[in-house]
Short mmCIF file of C-alpha atoms and ligand atoms in Angstrom, two decimals:
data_model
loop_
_atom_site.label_atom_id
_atom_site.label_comp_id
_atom_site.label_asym_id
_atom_site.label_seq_id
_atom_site.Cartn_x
_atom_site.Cartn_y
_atom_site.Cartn_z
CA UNK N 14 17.54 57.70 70.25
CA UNK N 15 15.23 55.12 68.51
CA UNK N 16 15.09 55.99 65.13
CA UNK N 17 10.95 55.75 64.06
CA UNK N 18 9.54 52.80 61.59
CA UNK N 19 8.64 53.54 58.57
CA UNK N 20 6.65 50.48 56.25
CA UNK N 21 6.69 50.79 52.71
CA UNK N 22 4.28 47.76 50.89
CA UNK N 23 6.50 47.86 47.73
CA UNK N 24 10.08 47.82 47.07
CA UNK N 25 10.30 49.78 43.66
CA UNK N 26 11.28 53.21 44.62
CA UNK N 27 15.12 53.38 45.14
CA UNK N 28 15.47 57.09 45.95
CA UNK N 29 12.52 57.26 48.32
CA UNK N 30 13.43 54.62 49.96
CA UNK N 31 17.01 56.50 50.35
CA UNK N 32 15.92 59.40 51.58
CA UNK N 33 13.91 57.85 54.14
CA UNK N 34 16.62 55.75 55.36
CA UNK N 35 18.48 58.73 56.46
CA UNK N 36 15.99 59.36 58.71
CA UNK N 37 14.45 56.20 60.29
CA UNK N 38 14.84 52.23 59.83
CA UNK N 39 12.72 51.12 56.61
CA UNK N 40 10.81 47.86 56.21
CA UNK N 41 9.75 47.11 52.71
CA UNK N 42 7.08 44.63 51.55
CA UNK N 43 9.69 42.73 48.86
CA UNK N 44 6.99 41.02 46.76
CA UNK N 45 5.23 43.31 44.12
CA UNK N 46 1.62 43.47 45.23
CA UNK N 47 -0.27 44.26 48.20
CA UNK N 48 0.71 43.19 51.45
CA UNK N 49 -1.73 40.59 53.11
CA UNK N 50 -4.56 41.90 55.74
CA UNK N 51 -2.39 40.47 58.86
CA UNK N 52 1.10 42.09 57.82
CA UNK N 53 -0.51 45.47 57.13
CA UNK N 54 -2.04 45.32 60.14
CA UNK N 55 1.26 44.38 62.03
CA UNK N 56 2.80 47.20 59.95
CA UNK N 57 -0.07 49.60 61.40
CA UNK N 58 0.13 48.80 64.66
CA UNK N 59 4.16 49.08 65.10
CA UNK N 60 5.31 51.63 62.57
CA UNK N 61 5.23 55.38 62.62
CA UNK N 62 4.81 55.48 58.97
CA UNK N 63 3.37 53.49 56.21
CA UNK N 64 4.26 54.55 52.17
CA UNK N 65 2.01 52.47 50.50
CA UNK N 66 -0.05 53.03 46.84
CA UNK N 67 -3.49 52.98 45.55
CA UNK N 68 -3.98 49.41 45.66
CA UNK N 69 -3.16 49.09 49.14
CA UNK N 70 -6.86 49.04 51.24
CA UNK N 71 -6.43 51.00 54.63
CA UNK N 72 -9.67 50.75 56.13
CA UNK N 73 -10.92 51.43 59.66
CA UNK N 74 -10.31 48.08 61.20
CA UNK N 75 -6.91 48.09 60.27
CA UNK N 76 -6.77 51.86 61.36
CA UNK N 77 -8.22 50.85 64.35
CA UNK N 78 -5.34 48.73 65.99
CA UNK N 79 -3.10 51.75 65.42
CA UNK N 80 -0.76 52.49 68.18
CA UNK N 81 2.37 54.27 66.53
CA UNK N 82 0.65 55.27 63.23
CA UNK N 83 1.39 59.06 62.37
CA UNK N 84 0.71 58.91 59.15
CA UNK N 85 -0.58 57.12 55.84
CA UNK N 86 1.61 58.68 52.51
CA UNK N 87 0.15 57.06 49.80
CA UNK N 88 1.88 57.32 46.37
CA UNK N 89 -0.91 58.42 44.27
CA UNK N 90 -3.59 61.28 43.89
CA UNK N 91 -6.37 59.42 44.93
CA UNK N 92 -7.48 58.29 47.88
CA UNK N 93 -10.27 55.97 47.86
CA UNK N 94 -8.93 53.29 49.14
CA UNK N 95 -8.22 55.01 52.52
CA UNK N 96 -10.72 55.97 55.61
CA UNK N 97 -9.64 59.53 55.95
CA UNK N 98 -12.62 59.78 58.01
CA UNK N 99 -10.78 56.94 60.13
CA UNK N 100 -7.65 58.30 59.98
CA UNK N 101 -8.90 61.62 61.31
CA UNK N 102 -10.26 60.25 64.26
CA UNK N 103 -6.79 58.61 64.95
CA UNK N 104 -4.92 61.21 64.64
CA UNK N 105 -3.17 59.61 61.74
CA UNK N 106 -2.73 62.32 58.95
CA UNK N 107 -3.01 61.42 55.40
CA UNK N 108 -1.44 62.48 52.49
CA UNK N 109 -1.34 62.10 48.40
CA UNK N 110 0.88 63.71 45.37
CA UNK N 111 -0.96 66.15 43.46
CA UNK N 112 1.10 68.69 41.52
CA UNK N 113 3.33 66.17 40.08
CA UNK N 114 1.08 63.69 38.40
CA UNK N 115 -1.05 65.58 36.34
CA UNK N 116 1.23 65.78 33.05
CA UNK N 117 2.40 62.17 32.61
CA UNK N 118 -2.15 61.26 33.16
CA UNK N 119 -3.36 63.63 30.77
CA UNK N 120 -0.18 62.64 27.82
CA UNK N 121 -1.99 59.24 28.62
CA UNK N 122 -5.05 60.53 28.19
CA UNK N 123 -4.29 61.66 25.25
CA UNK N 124 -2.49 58.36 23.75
CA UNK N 125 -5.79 56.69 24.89
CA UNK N 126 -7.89 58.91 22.84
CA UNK N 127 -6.09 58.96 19.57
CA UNK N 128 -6.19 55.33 20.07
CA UNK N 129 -9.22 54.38 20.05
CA UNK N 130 -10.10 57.32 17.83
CA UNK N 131 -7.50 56.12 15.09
CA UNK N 132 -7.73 52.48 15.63
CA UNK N 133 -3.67 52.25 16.13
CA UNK N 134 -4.07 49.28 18.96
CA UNK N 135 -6.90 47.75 16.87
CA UNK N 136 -4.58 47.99 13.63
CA UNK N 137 -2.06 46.58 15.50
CA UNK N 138 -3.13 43.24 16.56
CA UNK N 139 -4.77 43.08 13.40
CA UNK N 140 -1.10 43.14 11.38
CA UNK N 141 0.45 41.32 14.26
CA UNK N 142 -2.12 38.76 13.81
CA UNK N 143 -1.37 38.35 9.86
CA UNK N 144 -4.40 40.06 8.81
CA UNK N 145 -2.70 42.97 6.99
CA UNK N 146 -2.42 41.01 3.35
CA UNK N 147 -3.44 43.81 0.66
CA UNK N 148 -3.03 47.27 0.64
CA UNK N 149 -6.64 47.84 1.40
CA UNK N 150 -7.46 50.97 4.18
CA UNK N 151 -10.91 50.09 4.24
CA UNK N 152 -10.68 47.09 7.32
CA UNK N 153 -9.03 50.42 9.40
CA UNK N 154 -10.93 53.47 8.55
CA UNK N 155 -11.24 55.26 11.88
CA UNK N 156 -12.46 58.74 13.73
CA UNK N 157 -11.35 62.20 13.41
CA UNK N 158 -10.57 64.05 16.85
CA UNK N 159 -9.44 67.71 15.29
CA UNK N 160 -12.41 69.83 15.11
CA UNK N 161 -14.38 67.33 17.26
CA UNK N 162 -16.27 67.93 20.87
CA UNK N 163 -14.26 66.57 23.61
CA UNK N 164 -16.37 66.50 27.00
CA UNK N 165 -14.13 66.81 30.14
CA UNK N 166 -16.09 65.63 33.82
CA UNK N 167 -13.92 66.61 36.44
CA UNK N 168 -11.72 70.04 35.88
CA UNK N 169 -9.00 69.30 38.31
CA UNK N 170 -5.45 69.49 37.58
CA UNK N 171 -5.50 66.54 35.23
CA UNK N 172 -8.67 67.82 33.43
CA UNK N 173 -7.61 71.06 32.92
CA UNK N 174 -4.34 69.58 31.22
CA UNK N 175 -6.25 67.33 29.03
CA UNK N 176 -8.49 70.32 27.72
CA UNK N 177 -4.90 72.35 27.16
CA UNK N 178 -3.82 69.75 24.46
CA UNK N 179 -7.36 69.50 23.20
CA UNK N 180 -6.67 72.95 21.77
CA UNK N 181 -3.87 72.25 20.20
CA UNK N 182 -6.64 69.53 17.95
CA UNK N 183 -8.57 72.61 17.49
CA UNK N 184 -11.53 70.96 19.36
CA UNK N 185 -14.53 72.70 20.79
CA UNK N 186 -14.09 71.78 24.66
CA UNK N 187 -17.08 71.90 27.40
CA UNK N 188 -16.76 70.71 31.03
CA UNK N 189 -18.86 69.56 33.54
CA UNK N 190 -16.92 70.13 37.42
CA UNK N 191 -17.99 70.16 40.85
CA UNK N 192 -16.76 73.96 41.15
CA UNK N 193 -17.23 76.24 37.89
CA UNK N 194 -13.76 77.28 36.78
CA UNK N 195 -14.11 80.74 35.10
CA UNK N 196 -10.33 81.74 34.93
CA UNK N 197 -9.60 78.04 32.82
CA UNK N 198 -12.78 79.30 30.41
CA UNK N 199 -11.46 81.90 29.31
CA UNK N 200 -7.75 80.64 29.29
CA UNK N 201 -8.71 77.95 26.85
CA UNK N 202 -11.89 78.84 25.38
CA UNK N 203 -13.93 76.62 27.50
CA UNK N 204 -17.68 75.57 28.23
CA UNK N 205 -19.19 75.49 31.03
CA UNK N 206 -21.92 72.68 31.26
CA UNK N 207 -24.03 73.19 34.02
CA UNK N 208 -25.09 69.66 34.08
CA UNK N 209 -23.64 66.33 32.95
CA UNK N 210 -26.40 65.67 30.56
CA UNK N 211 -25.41 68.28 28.95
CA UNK N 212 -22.06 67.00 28.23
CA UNK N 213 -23.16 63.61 27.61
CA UNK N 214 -24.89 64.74 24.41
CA UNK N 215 -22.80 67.00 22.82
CA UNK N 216 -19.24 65.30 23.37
CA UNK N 217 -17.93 62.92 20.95
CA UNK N 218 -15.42 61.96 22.95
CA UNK N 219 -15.59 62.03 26.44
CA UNK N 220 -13.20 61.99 29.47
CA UNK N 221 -13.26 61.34 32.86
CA UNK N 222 -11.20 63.15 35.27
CA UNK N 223 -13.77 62.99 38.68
CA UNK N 224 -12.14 61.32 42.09
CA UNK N 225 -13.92 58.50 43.05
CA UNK N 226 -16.30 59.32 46.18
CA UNK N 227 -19.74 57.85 47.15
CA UNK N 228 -21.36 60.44 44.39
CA UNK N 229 -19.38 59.54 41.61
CA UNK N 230 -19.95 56.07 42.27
CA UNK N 231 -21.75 54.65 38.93
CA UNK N 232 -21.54 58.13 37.81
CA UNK N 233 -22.05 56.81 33.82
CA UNK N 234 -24.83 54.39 33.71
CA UNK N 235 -27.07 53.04 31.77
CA UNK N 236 -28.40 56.20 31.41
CA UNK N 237 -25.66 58.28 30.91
CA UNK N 238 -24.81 55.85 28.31
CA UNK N 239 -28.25 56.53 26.39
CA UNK N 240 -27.63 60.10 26.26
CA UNK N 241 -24.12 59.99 24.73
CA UNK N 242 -23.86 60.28 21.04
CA UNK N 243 -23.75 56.90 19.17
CA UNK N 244 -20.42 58.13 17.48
CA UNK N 245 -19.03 59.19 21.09
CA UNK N 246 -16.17 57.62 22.55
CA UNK N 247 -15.73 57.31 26.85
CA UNK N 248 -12.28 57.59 27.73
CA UNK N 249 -11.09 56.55 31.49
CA UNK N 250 -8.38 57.23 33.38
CA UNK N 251 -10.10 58.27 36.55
CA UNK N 252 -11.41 54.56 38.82
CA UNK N 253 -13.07 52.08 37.53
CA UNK N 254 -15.82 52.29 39.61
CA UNK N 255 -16.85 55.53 38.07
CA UNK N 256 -18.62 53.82 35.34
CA UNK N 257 -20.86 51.13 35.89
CA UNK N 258 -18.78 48.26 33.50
CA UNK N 259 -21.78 45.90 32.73
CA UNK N 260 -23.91 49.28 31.41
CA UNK N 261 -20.51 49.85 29.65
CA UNK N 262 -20.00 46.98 28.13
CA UNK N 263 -24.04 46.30 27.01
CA UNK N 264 -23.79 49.79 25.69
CA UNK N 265 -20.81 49.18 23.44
CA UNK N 266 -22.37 45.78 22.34
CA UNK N 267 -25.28 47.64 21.33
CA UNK N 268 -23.81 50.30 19.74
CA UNK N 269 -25.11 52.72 21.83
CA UNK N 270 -21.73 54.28 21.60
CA UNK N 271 -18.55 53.67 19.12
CA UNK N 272 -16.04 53.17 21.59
CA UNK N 273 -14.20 53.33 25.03
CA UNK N 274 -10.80 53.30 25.77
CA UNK N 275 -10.16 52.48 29.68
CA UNK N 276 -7.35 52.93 32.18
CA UNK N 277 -9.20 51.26 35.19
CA UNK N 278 -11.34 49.14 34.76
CA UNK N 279 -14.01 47.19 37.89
CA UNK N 280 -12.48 44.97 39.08
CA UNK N 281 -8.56 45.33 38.61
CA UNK N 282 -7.05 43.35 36.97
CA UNK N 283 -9.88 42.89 34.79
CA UNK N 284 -10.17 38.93 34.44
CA UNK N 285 -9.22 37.85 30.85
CA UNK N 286 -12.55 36.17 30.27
CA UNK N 287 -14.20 39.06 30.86
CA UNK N 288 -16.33 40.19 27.67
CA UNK N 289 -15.14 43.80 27.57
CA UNK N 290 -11.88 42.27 26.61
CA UNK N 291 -12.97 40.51 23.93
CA UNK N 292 -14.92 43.79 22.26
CA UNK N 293 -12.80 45.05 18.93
CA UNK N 294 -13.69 48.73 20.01
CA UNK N 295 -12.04 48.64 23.38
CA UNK N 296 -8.73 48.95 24.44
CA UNK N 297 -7.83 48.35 28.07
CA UNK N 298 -4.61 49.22 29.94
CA UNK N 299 -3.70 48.05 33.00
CA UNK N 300 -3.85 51.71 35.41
CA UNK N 301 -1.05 53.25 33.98
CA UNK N 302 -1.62 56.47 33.23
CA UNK N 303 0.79 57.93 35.71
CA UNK N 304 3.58 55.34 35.21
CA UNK N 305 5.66 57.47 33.02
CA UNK N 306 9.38 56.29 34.46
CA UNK N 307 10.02 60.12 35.53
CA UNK N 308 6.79 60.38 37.45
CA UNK N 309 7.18 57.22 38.71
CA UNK N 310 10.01 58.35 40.45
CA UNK N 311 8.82 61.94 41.44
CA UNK N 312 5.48 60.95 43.03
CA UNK N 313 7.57 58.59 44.94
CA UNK N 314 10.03 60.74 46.01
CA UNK N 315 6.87 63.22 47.01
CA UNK N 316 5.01 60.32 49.10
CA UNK N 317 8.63 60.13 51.16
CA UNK N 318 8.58 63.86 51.28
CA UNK N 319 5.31 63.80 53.02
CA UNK N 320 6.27 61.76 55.68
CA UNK N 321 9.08 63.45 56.35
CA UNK N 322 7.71 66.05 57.10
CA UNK N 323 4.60 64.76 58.82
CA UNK N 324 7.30 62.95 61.62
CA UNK N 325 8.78 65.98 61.37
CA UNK N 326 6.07 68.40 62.44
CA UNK N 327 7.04 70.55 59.78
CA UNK N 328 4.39 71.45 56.51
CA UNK N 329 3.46 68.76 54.92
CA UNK N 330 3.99 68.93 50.81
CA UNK N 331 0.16 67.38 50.89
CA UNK N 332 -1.89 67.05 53.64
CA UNK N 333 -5.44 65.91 53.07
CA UNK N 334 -6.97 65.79 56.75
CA UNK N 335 -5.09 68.83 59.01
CA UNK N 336 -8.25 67.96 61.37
CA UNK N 337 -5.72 64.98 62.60
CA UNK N 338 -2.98 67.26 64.13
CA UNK N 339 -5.88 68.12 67.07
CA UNK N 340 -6.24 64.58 67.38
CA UNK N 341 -2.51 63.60 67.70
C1 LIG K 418 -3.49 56.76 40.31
O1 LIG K 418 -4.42 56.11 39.99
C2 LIG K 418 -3.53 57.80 41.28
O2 LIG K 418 -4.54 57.97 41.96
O3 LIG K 418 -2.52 58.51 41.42
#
């Protein structure tokens, strides 16, 4: 029997790419970035499978010279960089890795927001740079975070585990979700914000945790931005594109707030010239709030999981459009 094709577009996941091996003849992409239009679209049309990550654009032209395609397992919980609504109509299912993720992005959350709160990457270049030459605090004074507001939009699984820790700072905590989550209230004390204005003005720091979809598009502006406290710092480790970067970056050149530490950024890589980079209250890092080496490896082995099972026809670990199966 032919064994089935699976595509992978990046060859730094060992142990998935073991386990798929067992079952079917594995082609991986062996440079470290995304795969040029043509070869994905090569890959689409003759493989059963593609593992690829969030970088990796599927859209419906590629999806549309599918032939083999059975499903798209992409290494990562979100999924706007693939046509679902594409997908579905190809019959191609499509699949993500929440449930393992959610730990490693709100730790990072949380390095993010002592950072910028305590000025630790700021004092760093600074004493790297030869600055440090008296014993003088005053240059480094920074921002409490215990007893603070911390403003959560978006209570999903990474939301809900940034709020955890943020009791452990003994913060006050309100939220602002598509779907009010009573049971998490009352687990950790929690707010309820019926609208994000609300949040905006009473957080003083505030953290990002929505998926990226047409509504969320831009979802801080300009004025969003006006509404936040001038002491209030935005933290993001959702997609870039949730915040509107040139509001952003006005904002924080005005003051309007103290300070934003960001995970994505719009576009990625952010280009080195750009003036966000050069702002002393920033700190940037390059979408890694996943990449701890353990989750690395789990979400990986998860995405592989997925498509097992998908080529299968057994339950899929994550399965984001079950309307494909009728289309198959
Ligand atoms: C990372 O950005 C993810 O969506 O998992």
């Amino acid at each position: 029997m032919t064994r089935k094709k699976v595509f992978m577009t990046r060859n730094y996941h060992p142990d998935a790419t073991e386990l798929l091996k067992e079952h079917y003849d594995v082609d991986i992409w062996q440079e470290n970035n995304t795969p040029p239009y043509d070869i994905l679209r090569e890959k689409v049309e003759n493989c059963s499978a593609i593992f690829i990550e969030s970088y990796d654009k599927i859209d419906s032209e590629l999806l549309s010279s599918s032939k083999e395609l059975e499903i798209i397992s992409t290494r990562a919980v979100g999924t706007d960089n693939i046509d679902i609504a594409a997908a579905t109509a190809q019959g191609v299912l499509v699949a993500n890795t929440p449930g393992v993720l959610e730990n490693a992005c709100a730790d990072f959350t949380w390095a993010l927001m002592l950072d910028i709160a305590r000025r630790i990457s700021f004092s760093d270049r600074s004493v790297r740079d030869g600055k440090w030459t008296k014993l003088d605090q005053l240059p480094y004074l920074s921002t409490d975070i215990h007893g603070k507001t911390l403003g959560i939009v978006g209570l999903g699984g990474i939301g809900y585990r940034v709020a955890k820790r943020a009791t452990g700072f003994d913060m006050r905590i309100i939220y602002h979700s598509r779907t009010r989550k009573r049971e998490i209230e009352t687990e950790l004390g929690l707010e309820w914000a019926e609208n994000l204005e609300l949040v905006l003005k009473s957080s003083d720091y505030l953290s990002l945790h929505m998926p990226l979809t047409p509504e969320t598009e831009h979802m801080i502006g300009e004025y969003e931005l006006n509404k936040m406290k001038k002491e209030a710092f935005l933290i993001n480790t959702s997609r870039g594109r949730t915040v509107d970067q040139h509001a952003l970056t006005k904002a924080l050149i005005e003051k309007k707030i103290a300070g934003a530490a960001l995970d994505v950024t719009d576009p990625e890589p952010i280009p080195k010239n750009d003036l966000l980079t050069t702002l002393p209250n920033v700190v940037i890092t390059p979408h890694i709030a996943s990449a701890s080496t353990e989750n690395f490896a789990n979400m990986a082995k998860m995405a592989a999981q997925n498509i097992i099972a998908a080529l299968s026809n057994t339950p899929m670990p994550s399965c984001l459009n079950p309307d494909a199966y009728q289309y198959r």
